[in-house]
Tab-separated table of C-alpha atoms in Angstrom:
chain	number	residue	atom	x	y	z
A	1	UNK	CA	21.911	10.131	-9.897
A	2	UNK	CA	20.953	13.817	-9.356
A	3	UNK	CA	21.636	15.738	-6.321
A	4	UNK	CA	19.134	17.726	-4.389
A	5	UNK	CA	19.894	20.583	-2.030
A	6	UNK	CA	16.929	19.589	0.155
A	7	UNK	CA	16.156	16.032	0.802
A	8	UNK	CA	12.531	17.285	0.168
A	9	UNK	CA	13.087	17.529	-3.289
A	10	UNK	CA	14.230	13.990	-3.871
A	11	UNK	CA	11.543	11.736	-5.565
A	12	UNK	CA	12.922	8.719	-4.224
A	13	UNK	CA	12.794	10.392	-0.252
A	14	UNK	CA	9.147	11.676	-1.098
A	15	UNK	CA	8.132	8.294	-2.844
A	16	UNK	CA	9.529	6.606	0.272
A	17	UNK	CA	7.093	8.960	2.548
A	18	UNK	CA	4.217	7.690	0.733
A	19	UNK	CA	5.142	3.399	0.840
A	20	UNK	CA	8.031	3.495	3.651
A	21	UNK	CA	6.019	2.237	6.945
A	22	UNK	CA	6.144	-1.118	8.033
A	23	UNK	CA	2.401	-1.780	6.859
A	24	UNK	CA	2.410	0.305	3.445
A	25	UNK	CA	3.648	-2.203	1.042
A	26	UNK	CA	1.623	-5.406	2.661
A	27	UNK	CA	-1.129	-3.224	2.087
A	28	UNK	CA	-0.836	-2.569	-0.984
A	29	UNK	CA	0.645	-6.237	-1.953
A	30	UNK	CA	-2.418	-7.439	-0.677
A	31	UNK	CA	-5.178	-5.256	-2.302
A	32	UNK	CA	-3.059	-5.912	-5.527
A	33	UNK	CA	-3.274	-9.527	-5.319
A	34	UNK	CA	-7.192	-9.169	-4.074
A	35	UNK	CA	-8.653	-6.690	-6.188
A	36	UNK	CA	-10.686	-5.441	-3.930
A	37	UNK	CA	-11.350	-6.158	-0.598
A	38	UNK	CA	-13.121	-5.568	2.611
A	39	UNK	CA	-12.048	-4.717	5.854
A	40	UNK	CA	-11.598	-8.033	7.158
A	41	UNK	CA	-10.730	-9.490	4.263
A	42	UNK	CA	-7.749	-7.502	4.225
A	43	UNK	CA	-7.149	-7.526	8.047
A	44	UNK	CA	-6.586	-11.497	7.049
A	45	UNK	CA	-4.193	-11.304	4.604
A	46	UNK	CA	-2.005	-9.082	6.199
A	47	UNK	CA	-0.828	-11.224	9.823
A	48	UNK	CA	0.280	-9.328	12.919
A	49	UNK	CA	-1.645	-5.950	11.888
A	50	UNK	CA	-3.971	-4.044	14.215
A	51	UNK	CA	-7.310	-3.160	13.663
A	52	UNK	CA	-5.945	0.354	15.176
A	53	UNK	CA	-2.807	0.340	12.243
A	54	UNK	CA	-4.872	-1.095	9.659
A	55	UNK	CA	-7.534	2.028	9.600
A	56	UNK	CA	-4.858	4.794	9.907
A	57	UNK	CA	-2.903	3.517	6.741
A	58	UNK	CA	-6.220	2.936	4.842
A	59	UNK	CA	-7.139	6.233	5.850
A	60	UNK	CA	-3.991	8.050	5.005
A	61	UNK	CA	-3.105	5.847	1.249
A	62	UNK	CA	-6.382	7.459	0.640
A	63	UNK	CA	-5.841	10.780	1.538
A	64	UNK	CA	-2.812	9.945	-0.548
A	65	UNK	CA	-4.514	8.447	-3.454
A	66	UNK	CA	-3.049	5.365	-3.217
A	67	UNK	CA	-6.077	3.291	-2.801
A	68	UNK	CA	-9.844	3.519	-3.115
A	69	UNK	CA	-12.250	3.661	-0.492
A	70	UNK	CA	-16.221	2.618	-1.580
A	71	UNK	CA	-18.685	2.855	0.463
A	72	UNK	CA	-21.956	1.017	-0.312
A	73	UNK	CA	-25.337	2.504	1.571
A	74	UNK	CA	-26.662	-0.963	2.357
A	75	UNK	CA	-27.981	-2.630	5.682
A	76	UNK	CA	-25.027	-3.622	7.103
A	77	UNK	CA	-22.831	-1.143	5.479
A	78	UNK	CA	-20.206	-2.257	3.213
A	79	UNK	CA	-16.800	-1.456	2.642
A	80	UNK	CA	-14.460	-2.519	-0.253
A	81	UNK	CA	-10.672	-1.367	-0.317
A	82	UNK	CA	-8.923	-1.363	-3.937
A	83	UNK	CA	-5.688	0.201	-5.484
A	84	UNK	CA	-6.230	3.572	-7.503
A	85	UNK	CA	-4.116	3.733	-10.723
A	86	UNK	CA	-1.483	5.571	-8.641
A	87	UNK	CA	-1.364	2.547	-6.410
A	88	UNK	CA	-1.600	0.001	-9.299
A	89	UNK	CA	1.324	1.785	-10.715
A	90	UNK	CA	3.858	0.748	-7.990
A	91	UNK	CA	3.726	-2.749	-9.043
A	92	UNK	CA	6.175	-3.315	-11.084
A	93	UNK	CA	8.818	-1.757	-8.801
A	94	UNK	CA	7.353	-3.900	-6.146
A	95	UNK	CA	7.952	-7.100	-8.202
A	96	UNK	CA	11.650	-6.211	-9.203
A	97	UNK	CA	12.011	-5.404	-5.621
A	98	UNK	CA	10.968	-8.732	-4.577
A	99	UNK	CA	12.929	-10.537	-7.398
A	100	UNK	CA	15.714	-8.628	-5.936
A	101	UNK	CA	14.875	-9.707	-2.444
A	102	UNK	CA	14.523	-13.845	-3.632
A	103	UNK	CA	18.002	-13.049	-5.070
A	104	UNK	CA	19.658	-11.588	-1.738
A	105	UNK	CA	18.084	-14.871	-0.126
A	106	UNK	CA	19.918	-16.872	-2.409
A	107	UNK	CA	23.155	-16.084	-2.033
């Protein structure tokens, strides 16, 4: 594996900035196994998280253009959640990560 002089320059470290918080990969998991979802819909799916946690991640994957935000200018407003391509594309390393995971269990 390469060397870096500043752990800034690492892919994996800066990768790990983007998905590394306790809530990031639920998150994601979830809006990749629902499409697209809503607020609540996703507040469901993902148990223990705060309505307080929830909206800073979905605010800051965005920023980070790791998921979609659409806003629909109805009466009540809606809100649907979904994965950008960027997001979509950490799937696969999430599901070799799990396999890896069901492995560890195993043994």
């Amino acid at each position: 594996m390469e060397q870096y002089k500043r752990k800034e320059d690492c892919p994996l470290t800066f990768a790990l900035t983007l998905i590394g918080s306790k809530w990031r990969l639920p998150i994601i998991w979830a809006l990749w196994n629902g499409k697209i979802l809503r607020y609540n819909e996703l507040k469901r799916r993902i148990d223990g998280i705060t309505n307080m946690v929830l909206s800073q991640s979905l605010r800051e994957m965005e920023n980070q253009g790791l998921i979609l935000r659409k806003q629909y200018m109805e009466i009540p407003p809606r809100v649907e959640y979904s994965l950008t391509k960027d997001g979509e594309a950490l799937i696969p390393s999430l599901e070799s990560l799990a396999k890896w995971g069901k492995a560890m269990q195993n043994k």
